[in-house]
C-alpha cells in the first residue's frame, strides 16, 4: 500500500481526496505532515470537538495554512479572533444578519435566479458556475452590503483573485496580495462615502454600529475596522455559495435518479442542499493554533502546533453518517460541520441555504435534468476552498 500522504496544496490529491481522507480517519486520525509542519484531524467527532473548544484551538494565528505562523494575525477580521474580542464583534455583525433582513431577500434572490437562468439557451451548453452559480451570491451579498451594480463584477473578480493559489508553491503570492489590497481600498472608500451619506444597507449599518471596548466604553468602528468586516462578508458570501452551486450541478448530474426526484418534488430540495453540503463541503479545511498540549488517539500535539480541521473528511465519516460515501437526498441527520461549528459557525449559513434552495427550485422549473461535460469543466484549487470554476451543462 502506498505511503499515506496528505498535502492541502497538492492539486492531484485535492481533485479526489476522499480515499486519502478515509485512510487518515482509519490509520492516522491525528495525521502529521513534517514537511509543512502541521497536524490534521479528519474524524467527525474530533473536528466537531475542536470547533467547540476555541480556547484550545485558537483562530488568532490564522485559519488557512499559508498564513499561519507563531505571530498573531494583526487583523480585526472576526474569523481571526478569539473571545472576548470575537464575541463582541460577532454580536455586532449578527445584528446585521437578522432573520427579517435575510427573509426580505427571498423575492430578490428569486428574481436574480430567473434573470440569470433565462440566459441558458435552449439546446445549448451553459456554464452553470460562471453564468449562474458564481453570479448569484455575488449579486445577493452586493445588494445586501450596498455595492453598486456597476461595481459588483469587479468586486467578484477581485475575490476570485484573493483566493488564487500559486500552483508551484501553494503560498501567498503577488496575485492574491494585489487583489486583497485593491479590494480593501475599494471597501474603505465605500465606507467613507457611507459616513458622508448613509443608506439602508449593511455598509451603513457598520458605520452606525457601536461596540463596547475593553474599558467598557461604547465606541464606533473606524474605517479600517468597517472595511475589514465588509471584506469578510463579501468574500465569504460570494465564494462558498458559488462552490456549492458548482457541486450541485455536478453531483446531481452524477445521480440522475435523485435529480429526477428533485425535479418532481421541490419539497425535497432543502434536505438535498444539506446533503450536498455534507457530501461535498465547499470549504473543507480550517486551520487552528494549539494553545496547550493535546493528546488524542495516542498522539500528543504540542502547544503552538498548527492543526487543520478537515470538515470535508468529517462529512464522509462513516462513524457519524452510515454509508457516508453514498449521496442520498433522503438522508436524515441532525447536523453537519460544513458551516463550521461553535462560536465560528458561519454567520451567512441561513442566507447560503436560502440561495441554494431557490437556485435549485428555479433551475428545475426550467430544466428537469442535465448532464455535465466533465472534460470541459475546470476545478478551483486552494488550501481551504474546493470546487469548480467552470461547469458546462446541457439539458438532458
GROMACS .gro file of C-alpha atoms in nm:
model
  396
    1UNK     CA    1   0.000   0.000   0.000
    2UNK     CA    2   0.123   0.347  -0.087
    3UNK     CA    3   0.251   0.573   0.190
    4UNK     CA    4  -0.023   0.783   0.345
    5UNK     CA    5   0.031   1.145   0.246
    6UNK     CA    6  -0.199   1.448   0.256
    7UNK     CA    7  -0.096   1.794   0.142
    8UNK     CA    8  -0.371   2.059   0.106
    9UNK     CA    9  -0.171   2.228  -0.172
   10UNK     CA   10  -0.140   1.909  -0.382
   11UNK     CA   11  -0.371   1.952  -0.682
   12UNK     CA   12  -0.381   1.580  -0.762
   13UNK     CA   13  -0.490   1.491  -0.409
   14UNK     CA   14  -0.738   1.778  -0.397
   15UNK     CA   15  -0.906   1.657  -0.716
   16UNK     CA   16  -1.021   1.343  -0.535
   17UNK     CA   17  -0.918   1.347  -0.167
   18UNK     CA   18  -1.173   1.105  -0.029
   19UNK     CA   19  -0.970   0.784  -0.032
   20UNK     CA   20  -0.681   0.971   0.133
   21UNK     CA   21  -0.916   1.117   0.395
   22UNK     CA   22  -1.067   0.772   0.459
   23UNK     CA   23  -0.721   0.630   0.520
   24UNK     CA   24  -0.642   0.920   0.753
   25UNK     CA   25  -0.959   0.852   0.954
   26UNK     CA   26  -0.876   0.482   0.978
   27UNK     CA   27  -0.497   0.481   1.002
   28UNK     CA   28  -0.392   0.823   1.130
   29UNK     CA   29  -0.681   1.019   1.287
   30UNK     CA   30  -0.413   1.258   1.415
   31UNK     CA   31  -0.213   1.298   1.096
   32UNK     CA   32   0.130   1.463   1.092
   33UNK     CA   33   0.291   1.637   0.794
   34UNK     CA   34   0.650   1.716   0.888
   35UNK     CA   35   0.734   1.893   0.562
   36UNK     CA   36   0.460   2.156   0.604
   37UNK     CA   37   0.465   2.139   0.984
   38UNK     CA   38   0.101   2.070   1.067
   39UNK     CA   39  -0.127   1.812   1.225
   40UNK     CA   40  -0.469   1.726   1.081
   41UNK     CA   41  -0.790   1.590   1.234
   42UNK     CA   42  -1.017   1.401   0.995
   43UNK     CA   43  -1.282   1.223   1.207
   44UNK     CA   44  -1.619   1.391   1.257
   45UNK     CA   45  -1.619   1.389   1.637
   46UNK     CA   46  -1.264   1.523   1.661
   47UNK     CA   47  -1.339   1.804   1.416
   48UNK     CA   48  -1.660   1.899   1.596
   49UNK     CA   49  -1.492   1.886   1.937
   50UNK     CA   50  -1.215   2.117   1.813
   51UNK     CA   51  -1.470   2.365   1.678
   52UNK     CA   52  -1.640   2.359   2.019
   53UNK     CA   53  -1.316   2.442   2.202
   54UNK     CA   54  -1.186   2.779   2.073
   55UNK     CA   55  -0.977   2.826   2.389
   56UNK     CA   56  -0.756   2.530   2.294
   57UNK     CA   57  -0.795   2.555   1.916
   58UNK     CA   58  -0.731   2.925   1.856
   59UNK     CA   59  -0.807   3.118   1.538
   60UNK     CA   60  -0.583   3.411   1.625
   61UNK     CA   61  -0.281   3.285   1.426
   62UNK     CA   62  -0.478   3.243   1.104
   63UNK     CA   63  -0.722   2.986   0.971
   64UNK     CA   64  -0.556   2.894   0.641
   65UNK     CA   65  -0.224   2.712   0.638
   66UNK     CA   66  -0.035   2.952   0.413
   67UNK     CA   67  -0.071   3.245   0.655
   68UNK     CA   68  -0.041   3.061   0.987
   69UNK     CA   69   0.264   3.146   1.200
   70UNK     CA   70   0.375   3.195   1.558
   71UNK     CA   71   0.268   3.560   1.535
   72UNK     CA   72  -0.093   3.652   1.592
   73UNK     CA   73  -0.267   3.784   1.283
   74UNK     CA   74  -0.267   4.167   1.313
   75UNK     CA   75  -0.623   4.194   1.190
   76UNK     CA   76  -0.963   4.294   1.318
   77UNK     CA   77  -1.122   4.027   1.099
   78UNK     CA   78  -1.361   3.825   1.312
   79UNK     CA   79  -1.253   3.483   1.186
   80UNK     CA   80  -0.902   3.554   1.321
   81UNK     CA   81  -1.021   3.646   1.671
   82UNK     CA   82  -1.086   3.452   1.989
   83UNK     CA   83  -1.318   3.551   2.276
   84UNK     CA   84  -1.376   3.804   2.417
   85UNK     CA   85  -1.289   4.015   2.110
   86UNK     CA   86  -1.464   3.769   1.881
   87UNK     CA   87  -1.775   3.770   2.098
   88UNK     CA   88  -1.812   4.149   2.081
   89UNK     CA   89  -1.767   4.166   1.707
   90UNK     CA   90  -1.981   3.863   1.625
   91UNK     CA   91  -2.267   4.015   1.821
   92UNK     CA   92  -2.235   4.330   1.614
   93UNK     CA   93  -2.239   4.150   1.280
   94UNK     CA   94  -2.518   3.914   1.389
   95UNK     CA   95  -2.741   4.217   1.421
   96UNK     CA   96  -2.680   4.292   1.054
   97UNK     CA   97  -2.790   3.941   0.954
   98UNK     CA   98  -3.125   3.932   1.130
   99UNK     CA   99  -3.389   3.678   1.017
  100UNK     CA  100  -3.601   3.971   0.899
  101UNK     CA  101  -3.324   4.111   0.679
  102UNK     CA  102  -3.239   3.767   0.537
  103UNK     CA  103  -3.605   3.676   0.483
  104UNK     CA  104  -3.667   4.000   0.297
  105UNK     CA  105  -3.420   3.889   0.030
  106UNK     CA  106  -3.619   3.586  -0.092
  107UNK     CA  107  -3.807   3.762  -0.371
  108UNK     CA  108  -3.494   3.942  -0.485
  109UNK     CA  109  -3.294   3.616  -0.491
  110UNK     CA  110  -3.566   3.450  -0.697
  111UNK     CA  111  -3.564   3.738  -0.945
  112UNK     CA  112  -3.187   3.716  -0.977
  113UNK     CA  113  -3.212   3.341  -1.041
  114UNK     CA  114  -3.475   3.387  -1.309
  115UNK     CA  115  -3.280   3.656  -1.488
  116UNK     CA  116  -2.959   3.453  -1.486
  117UNK     CA  117  -3.118   3.121  -1.584
  118UNK     CA  118  -3.318   3.279  -1.865
  119UNK     CA  119  -2.980   3.328  -2.034
  120UNK     CA  120  -2.943   2.947  -2.061
  121UNK     CA  121  -3.008   2.891  -2.434
  122UNK     CA  122  -3.243   2.606  -2.519
  123UNK     CA  123  -3.045   2.312  -2.655
  124UNK     CA  124  -2.708   2.475  -2.590
  125UNK     CA  125  -2.435   2.432  -2.330
  126UNK     CA  126  -2.446   2.670  -2.033
  127UNK     CA  127  -2.171   2.737  -1.777
  128UNK     CA  128  -2.364   2.674  -1.457
  129UNK     CA  129  -2.093   2.834  -1.241
  130UNK     CA  130  -1.977   3.136  -1.439
  131UNK     CA  131  -2.319   3.202  -1.587
  132UNK     CA  132  -2.517   3.139  -1.270
  133UNK     CA  133  -2.363   2.988  -0.955
  134UNK     CA  134  -2.085   3.244  -0.916
  135UNK     CA  135  -2.304   3.535  -1.024
  136UNK     CA  136  -2.596   3.475  -0.786
  137UNK     CA  137  -2.420   3.502  -0.446
  138UNK     CA  138  -2.220   3.799  -0.570
  139UNK     CA  139  -2.542   3.978  -0.665
  140UNK     CA  140  -2.708   3.892  -0.334
  141UNK     CA  141  -2.426   3.990  -0.098
  142UNK     CA  142  -2.351   4.303  -0.302
  143UNK     CA  143  -2.715   4.411  -0.274
  144UNK     CA  144  -2.710   4.337   0.098
  145UNK     CA  145  -2.395   4.539   0.162
  146UNK     CA  146  -2.479   4.814  -0.083
  147UNK     CA  147  -2.216   4.757  -0.353
  148UNK     CA  148  -2.343   4.936  -0.669
  149UNK     CA  149  -2.446   4.704  -0.951
  150UNK     CA  150  -2.185   4.858  -1.183
  151UNK     CA  151  -1.908   4.759  -0.937
  152UNK     CA  152  -2.031   4.412  -0.848
  153UNK     CA  153  -1.850   4.214  -1.118
  154UNK     CA  154  -1.521   4.391  -1.046
  155UNK     CA  155  -1.554   4.307  -0.676
  156UNK     CA  156  -1.637   3.944  -0.760
  157UNK     CA  157  -1.328   3.915  -0.982
  158UNK     CA  158  -1.111   4.061  -0.706
  159UNK     CA  159  -1.245   3.798  -0.464
  160UNK     CA  160  -1.157   3.522  -0.711
  161UNK     CA  161  -0.802   3.659  -0.730
  162UNK     CA  162  -0.776   3.679  -0.350
  163UNK     CA  163  -0.824   3.301  -0.343
  164UNK     CA  164  -0.565   3.248  -0.617
  165UNK     CA  165  -0.320   2.973  -0.525
  166UNK     CA  166   0.029   2.963  -0.671
  167UNK     CA  167   0.034   2.612  -0.823
  168UNK     CA  168   0.410   2.578  -0.777
  169UNK     CA  169   0.448   2.692  -0.418
  170UNK     CA  170   0.094   2.689  -0.280
  171UNK     CA  171   0.157   3.002  -0.078
  172UNK     CA  172   0.051   3.363  -0.062
  173UNK     CA  173   0.150   3.525  -0.391
  174UNK     CA  174   0.158   3.860  -0.566
  175UNK     CA  175  -0.172   3.797  -0.748
  176UNK     CA  176  -0.356   3.733  -0.422
  177UNK     CA  177  -0.188   4.015  -0.231
  178UNK     CA  178  -0.255   4.270  -0.504
  179UNK     CA  179  -0.622   4.173  -0.514
  180UNK     CA  180  -0.650   4.191  -0.134
  181UNK     CA  181  -0.504   4.541  -0.130
  182UNK     CA  182  -0.731   4.663  -0.409
  183UNK     CA  183  -1.043   4.510  -0.252
  184UNK     CA  184  -0.963   4.662   0.086
  185UNK     CA  185  -0.906   5.001  -0.073
  186UNK     CA  186  -1.236   4.982  -0.257
  187UNK     CA  187  -1.424   4.897   0.063
  188UNK     CA  188  -1.252   5.175   0.261
  189UNK     CA  189  -1.368   5.425   0.000
  190UNK     CA  190  -1.722   5.285   0.017
  191UNK     CA  191  -1.722   5.313   0.398
  192UNK     CA  192  -1.602   5.672   0.384
  193UNK     CA  193  -1.880   5.750   0.139
  194UNK     CA  194  -2.138   5.596   0.380
  195UNK     CA  195  -2.004   5.814   0.659
  196UNK     CA  196  -2.091   6.115   0.445
  197UNK     CA  197  -2.419   5.978   0.304
  198UNK     CA  198  -2.570   5.680   0.494
  199UNK     CA  199  -2.808   5.444   0.314
  200UNK     CA  200  -3.026   5.146   0.401
  201UNK     CA  201  -2.756   4.881   0.362
  202UNK     CA  202  -2.512   4.679   0.571
  203UNK     CA  203  -2.218   4.911   0.498
  204UNK     CA  204  -2.416   5.197   0.652
  205UNK     CA  205  -2.511   4.973   0.943
  206UNK     CA  206  -2.143   4.908   1.013
  207UNK     CA  207  -2.075   5.281   1.011
  208UNK     CA  208  -2.354   5.345   1.265
  209UNK     CA  209  -2.293   5.043   1.488
  210UNK     CA  210  -2.120   5.059   1.825
  211UNK     CA  211  -1.918   4.805   2.020
  212UNK     CA  212  -1.801   4.808   2.380
  213UNK     CA  213  -1.423   4.829   2.408
  214UNK     CA  214  -1.202   4.667   2.671
  215UNK     CA  215  -1.261   4.956   2.912
  216UNK     CA  216  -1.637   4.910   2.892
  217UNK     CA  217  -1.694   5.228   2.692
  218UNK     CA  218  -1.903   5.223   2.373
  219UNK     CA  219  -1.739   5.331   2.050
  220UNK     CA  220  -1.797   5.319   1.678
  221UNK     CA  221  -1.582   5.122   1.436
  222UNK     CA  222  -1.321   5.312   1.241
  223UNK     CA  223  -1.289   5.298   0.862
  224UNK     CA  224  -1.035   5.015   0.867
  225UNK     CA  225  -1.249   4.803   1.102
  226UNK     CA  226  -1.562   4.857   0.893
  227UNK     CA  227  -1.376   4.769   0.573
  228UNK     CA  228  -1.233   4.454   0.732
  229UNK     CA  229  -1.582   4.342   0.831
  230UNK     CA  230  -1.717   4.418   0.487
  231UNK     CA  231  -1.428   4.226   0.328
  232UNK     CA  232  -1.511   3.917   0.531
  233UNK     CA  233  -1.881   3.936   0.450
  234UNK     CA  234  -1.849   3.995   0.078
  235UNK     CA  235  -1.572   3.735   0.032
  236UNK     CA  236  -1.738   3.459   0.233
  237UNK     CA  237  -2.079   3.542   0.091
  238UNK     CA  238  -1.954   3.515  -0.266
  239UNK     CA  239  -1.702   3.232  -0.269
  240UNK     CA  240  -1.852   2.937  -0.082
  241UNK     CA  241  -2.203   2.960  -0.229
  242UNK     CA  242  -2.052   2.965  -0.578
  243UNK     CA  243  -1.874   2.638  -0.494
  244UNK     CA  244  -2.196   2.490  -0.350
  245UNK     CA  245  -2.378   2.557  -0.677
  246UNK     CA  246  -2.098   2.403  -0.880
  247UNK     CA  247  -2.111   2.090  -0.670
  248UNK     CA  248  -2.491   2.082  -0.702
  249UNK     CA  249  -2.467   2.080  -1.082
  250UNK     CA  250  -2.201   1.809  -1.091
  251UNK     CA  251  -2.331   1.584  -0.814
  252UNK     CA  252  -2.692   1.582  -0.930
  253UNK     CA  253  -2.585   1.506  -1.287
  254UNK     CA  254  -2.392   1.209  -1.148
  255UNK     CA  255  -2.708   1.087  -0.970
  256UNK     CA  256  -2.982   1.118  -1.234
  257UNK     CA  257  -3.236   0.919  -1.031
  258UNK     CA  258  -3.216   1.168  -0.746
  259UNK     CA  259  -3.203   1.457  -0.991
  260UNK     CA  260  -3.537   1.331  -1.128
  261UNK     CA  261  -3.685   1.309  -0.778
  262UNK     CA  262  -3.596   1.671  -0.706
  263UNK     CA  263  -3.743   1.780  -1.038
  264UNK     CA  264  -4.068   1.607  -0.946
  265UNK     CA  265  -4.087   1.717  -0.582
  266UNK     CA  266  -3.933   2.056  -0.492
  267UNK     CA  267  -4.014   1.991  -0.124
  268UNK     CA  268  -3.709   1.761  -0.123
  269UNK     CA  269  -3.471   2.043  -0.217
  270UNK     CA  270  -3.394   2.185   0.132
  271UNK     CA  271  -3.271   1.848   0.256
  272UNK     CA  272  -3.084   1.794  -0.070
  273UNK     CA  273  -2.894   2.118  -0.004
  274UNK     CA  274  -2.788   1.986   0.338
  275UNK     CA  275  -2.677   1.659   0.183
  276UNK     CA  276  -2.478   1.844  -0.082
  277UNK     CA  277  -2.304   2.045   0.191
  278UNK     CA  278  -2.218   1.725   0.378
  279UNK     CA  279  -2.114   1.529   0.071
  280UNK     CA  280  -1.901   1.799  -0.098
  281UNK     CA  281  -1.810   2.066   0.157
  282UNK     CA  282  -1.728   2.392  -0.028
  283UNK     CA  283  -1.478   2.489   0.244
  284UNK     CA  284  -1.332   2.157   0.361
  285UNK     CA  285  -1.030   2.272   0.564
  286UNK     CA  286  -0.996   2.519   0.853
  287UNK     CA  287  -0.676   2.593   1.044
  288UNK     CA  288  -0.632   2.637   1.419
  289UNK     CA  289  -0.339   2.705   1.656
  290UNK     CA  290  -0.297   2.497   1.971
  291UNK     CA  291  -0.272   2.691   2.297
  292UNK     CA  292  -0.181   2.382   2.500
  293UNK     CA  293  -0.063   2.022   2.455
  294UNK     CA  294  -0.343   1.792   2.333
  295UNK     CA  295  -0.330   1.413   2.350
  296UNK     CA  296  -0.566   1.240   2.106
  297UNK     CA  297  -0.569   0.882   1.977
  298UNK     CA  298  -0.234   0.818   2.142
  299UNK     CA  299  -0.065   1.115   1.975
  300UNK     CA  300   0.041   1.430   2.157
  301UNK     CA  301   0.012   1.750   1.961
  302UNK     CA  302   0.231   2.006   2.141
  303UNK     CA  303   0.138   2.362   2.226
  304UNK     CA  304   0.188   2.606   1.935
  305UNK     CA  305   0.115   2.342   1.673
  306UNK     CA  306  -0.079   2.413   1.355
  307UNK     CA  307  -0.386   2.189   1.333
  308UNK     CA  308  -0.602   2.157   1.023
  309UNK     CA  309  -0.964   2.055   1.079
  310UNK     CA  310  -1.081   1.867   0.771
  311UNK     CA  311  -1.457   1.925   0.767
  312UNK     CA  312  -1.472   1.773   0.420
  313UNK     CA  313  -1.347   1.446   0.566
  314UNK     CA  314  -1.575   1.476   0.870
  315UNK     CA  315  -1.875   1.485   0.637
  316UNK     CA  316  -1.774   1.148   0.492
  317UNK     CA  317  -1.702   0.982   0.829
  318UNK     CA  318  -1.893   0.655   0.845
  319UNK     CA  319  -1.872   0.670   1.224
  320UNK     CA  320  -2.123   0.955   1.209
  321UNK     CA  321  -2.302   0.902   0.877
  322UNK     CA  322  -2.393   0.544   0.775
  323UNK     CA  323  -2.297   0.476   0.413
  324UNK     CA  324  -2.124   0.813   0.419
  325UNK     CA  325  -1.977   0.771   0.069
  326UNK     CA  326  -2.328   0.748  -0.077
  327UNK     CA  327  -2.505   1.066  -0.184
  328UNK     CA  328  -2.865   1.049  -0.062
  329UNK     CA  329  -3.110   1.339  -0.076
  330UNK     CA  330  -3.333   1.147   0.170
  331UNK     CA  331  -3.062   1.114   0.433
  332UNK     CA  332  -3.167   1.217   0.784
  333UNK     CA  333  -2.908   1.369   1.015
  334UNK     CA  334  -2.907   1.626   1.292
  335UNK     CA  335  -2.632   1.847   1.156
  336UNK     CA  336  -2.302   1.856   0.971
  337UNK     CA  337  -1.992   2.071   1.015
  338UNK     CA  338  -1.964   2.218   0.665
  339UNK     CA  339  -2.057   2.560   0.805
  340UNK     CA  340  -1.819   2.513   1.096
  341UNK     CA  341  -1.949   2.476   1.449
  342UNK     CA  342  -1.942   2.659   1.779
  343UNK     CA  343  -1.853   3.028   1.800
  344UNK     CA  344  -1.723   3.040   1.442
  345UNK     CA  345  -2.035   2.887   1.287
  346UNK     CA  346  -2.093   3.064   0.956
  347UNK     CA  347  -2.294   3.382   1.003
  348UNK     CA  348  -2.428   3.354   0.650
  349UNK     CA  349  -2.548   2.993   0.679
  350UNK     CA  350  -2.918   3.085   0.661
  351UNK     CA  351  -2.857   3.304   0.357
  352UNK     CA  352  -2.648   3.035   0.185
  353UNK     CA  353  -2.919   2.776   0.245
  354UNK     CA  354  -3.182   3.010   0.104
  355UNK     CA  355  -2.973   3.084  -0.204
  356UNK     CA  356  -2.908   2.714  -0.264
  357UNK     CA  357  -3.274   2.623  -0.223
  358UNK     CA  358  -3.410   2.896  -0.451
  359UNK     CA  359  -3.136   2.837  -0.709
  360UNK     CA  360  -3.231   2.470  -0.741
  361UNK     CA  361  -3.604   2.544  -0.738
  362UNK     CA  362  -3.565   2.787  -1.027
  363UNK     CA  363  -3.325   2.556  -1.213
  364UNK     CA  364  -3.569   2.265  -1.202
  365UNK     CA  365  -3.852   2.488  -1.321
  366UNK     CA  366  -3.655   2.534  -1.643
  367UNK     CA  367  -3.460   2.210  -1.680
  368UNK     CA  368  -3.578   1.878  -1.537
  369UNK     CA  369  -3.240   1.714  -1.597
  370UNK     CA  370  -2.895   1.799  -1.727
  371UNK     CA  371  -2.559   1.642  -1.799
  372UNK     CA  372  -2.214   1.786  -1.734
  373UNK     CA  373  -1.923   1.798  -1.975
  374UNK     CA  374  -1.658   1.699  -1.720
  375UNK     CA  375  -1.385   1.720  -1.984
  376UNK     CA  376  -1.469   2.088  -2.024
  377UNK     CA  377  -1.516   2.155  -1.651
  378UNK     CA  378  -1.240   2.338  -1.462
  379UNK     CA  379  -1.164   2.291  -1.093
  380UNK     CA  380  -1.072   2.550  -0.833
  381UNK     CA  381  -0.783   2.455  -0.605
  382UNK     CA  382  -0.700   2.640  -0.283
  383UNK     CA  383  -0.592   2.519   0.060
  384UNK     CA  384  -0.933   2.592   0.211
  385UNK     CA  385  -1.194   2.615  -0.068
  386UNK     CA  386  -1.271   2.330  -0.307
  387UNK     CA  387  -1.499   2.326  -0.608
  388UNK     CA  388  -1.538   2.431  -0.970
  389UNK     CA  389  -1.459   2.741  -1.172
  390UNK     CA  390  -1.648   2.623  -1.482
  391UNK     CA  391  -1.921   2.359  -1.514
  392UNK     CA  392  -2.059   2.325  -1.870
  393UNK     CA  393  -2.411   2.177  -1.850
  394UNK     CA  394  -2.653   2.065  -2.120
  395UNK     CA  395  -3.021   1.991  -2.065
  396UNK     CA  396  -3.082   1.617  -2.095
   0.00000   0.00000   0.00000
